[in-house]
Coordinates of C-alpha atoms in Angstrom, one line a residue:
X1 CA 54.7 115.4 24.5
X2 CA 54.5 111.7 26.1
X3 CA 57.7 111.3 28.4
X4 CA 58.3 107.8 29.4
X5 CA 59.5 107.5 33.5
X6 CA 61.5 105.2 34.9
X7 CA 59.8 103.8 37.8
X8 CA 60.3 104.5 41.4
X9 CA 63.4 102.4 43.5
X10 CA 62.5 99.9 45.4
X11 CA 63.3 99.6 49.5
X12 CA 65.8 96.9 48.4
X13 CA 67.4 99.6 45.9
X14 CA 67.5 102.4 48.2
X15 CA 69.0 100.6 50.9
X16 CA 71.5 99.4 48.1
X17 CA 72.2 103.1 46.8
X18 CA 72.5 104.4 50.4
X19 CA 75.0 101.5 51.4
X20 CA 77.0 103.0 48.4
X21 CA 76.7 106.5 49.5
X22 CA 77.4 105.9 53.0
X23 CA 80.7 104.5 51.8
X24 CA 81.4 107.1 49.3
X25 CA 80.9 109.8 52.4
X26 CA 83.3 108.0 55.1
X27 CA 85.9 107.3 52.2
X28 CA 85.5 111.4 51.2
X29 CA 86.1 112.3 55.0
X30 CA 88.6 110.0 55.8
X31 CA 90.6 111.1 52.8
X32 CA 90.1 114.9 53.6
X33 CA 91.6 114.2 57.0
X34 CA 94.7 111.8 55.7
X35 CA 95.3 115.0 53.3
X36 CA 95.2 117.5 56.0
X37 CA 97.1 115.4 58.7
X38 CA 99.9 114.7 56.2
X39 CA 100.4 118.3 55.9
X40 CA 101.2 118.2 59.4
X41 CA 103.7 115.5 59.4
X42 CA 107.8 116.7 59.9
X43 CA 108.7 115.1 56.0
X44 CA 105.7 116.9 53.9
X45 CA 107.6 115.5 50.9
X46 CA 107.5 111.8 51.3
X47 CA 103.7 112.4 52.2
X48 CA 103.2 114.4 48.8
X49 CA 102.2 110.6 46.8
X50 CA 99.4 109.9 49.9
X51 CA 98.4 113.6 49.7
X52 CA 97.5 113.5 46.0
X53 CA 96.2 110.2 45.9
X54 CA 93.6 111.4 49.3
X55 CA 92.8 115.0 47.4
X56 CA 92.1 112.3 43.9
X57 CA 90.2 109.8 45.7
X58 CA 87.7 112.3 47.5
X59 CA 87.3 114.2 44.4
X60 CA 86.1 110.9 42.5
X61 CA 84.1 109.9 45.6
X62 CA 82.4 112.7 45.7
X63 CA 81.6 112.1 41.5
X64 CA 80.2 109.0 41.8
X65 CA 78.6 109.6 45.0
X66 CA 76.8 112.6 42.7
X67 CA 76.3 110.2 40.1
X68 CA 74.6 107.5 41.8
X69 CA 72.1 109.9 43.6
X70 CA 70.6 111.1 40.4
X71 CA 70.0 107.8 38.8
X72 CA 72.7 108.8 36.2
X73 CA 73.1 106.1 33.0
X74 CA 76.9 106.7 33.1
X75 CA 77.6 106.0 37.1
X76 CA 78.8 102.5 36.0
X77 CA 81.2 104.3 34.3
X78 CA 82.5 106.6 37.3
X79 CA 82.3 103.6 39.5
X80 CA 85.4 101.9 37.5
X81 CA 87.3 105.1 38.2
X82 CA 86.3 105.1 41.5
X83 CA 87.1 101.9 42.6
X84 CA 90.7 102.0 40.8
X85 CA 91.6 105.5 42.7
X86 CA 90.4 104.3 45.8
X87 CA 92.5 100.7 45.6
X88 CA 95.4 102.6 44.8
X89 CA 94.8 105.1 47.4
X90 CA 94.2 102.5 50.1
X91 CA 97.8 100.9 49.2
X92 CA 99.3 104.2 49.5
X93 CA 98.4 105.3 52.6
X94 CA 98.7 101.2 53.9
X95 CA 101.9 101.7 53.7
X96 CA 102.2 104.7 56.2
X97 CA 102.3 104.0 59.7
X98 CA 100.4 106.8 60.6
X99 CA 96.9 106.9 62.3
X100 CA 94.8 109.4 59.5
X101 CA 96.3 106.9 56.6
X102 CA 95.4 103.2 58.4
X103 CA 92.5 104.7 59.0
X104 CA 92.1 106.1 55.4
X105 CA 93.4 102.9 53.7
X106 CA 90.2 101.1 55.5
X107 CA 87.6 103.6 54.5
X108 CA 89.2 103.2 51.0
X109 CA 89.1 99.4 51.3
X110 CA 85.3 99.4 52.4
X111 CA 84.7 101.7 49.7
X112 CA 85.8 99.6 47.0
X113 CA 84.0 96.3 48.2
X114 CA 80.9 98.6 48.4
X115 CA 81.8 100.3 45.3
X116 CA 82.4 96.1 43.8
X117 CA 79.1 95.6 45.0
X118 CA 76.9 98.2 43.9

């Protein structure tokens, strides 16, 4: 049986992918922390939006970050997703004064123009 293979990435690609990745990893751990910090803060319930939007945001991250690494033919796919969650996680937590969320709403930002790029 004759299986056809795509040929190998290119430097220029690779570097490309791992921009991606690299943004997809700081956007995961920066949500993580927001999540875990807003736990923390005295009025848990006004944080619950931020919380779910961090805990949705890493999960899709860490999707299309998976996607992308294995070449997948549906990552364009995931990529729409991803960079719809992470927008609207990025205003969420942009509206928080806190630390863990202006620090989350840029990793979120810089995923999406890396993300927009891709």
């Amino acid at each position: 049986m004759d299986h056809a293979h795509a040929s190998a990435p290119t430097p220029a690609a690779n570097q490309h992918n791992q921009a991606v990745l690299d943004a997809l990893s700081r956007c995961i751990a920066a949500c993580e922390l927001c999540a875990t910090a807003c736990l923390q803060e005295e009025d848990v319930q006004m944080m619950v939006p931020c919380i779910r939007l961090d805990r949705d945001c890493a999960d899709i991250c860490r999707l299309t970050a998976a996607f992308i690494a294995r070449g997948s033919d549906h990552a364009r796919h995931v990529l729409r997703e991803c960079i719809e969650i992470c927008r609207k996680c990025g205003e969420e937590c942009g509206q928080h004064q806190h630390d863990h969320c202006q620090q989350c709403a840029a990793a979120c930002r810089a995923c999406v123009e890396a993300c927009e790029a891709y």
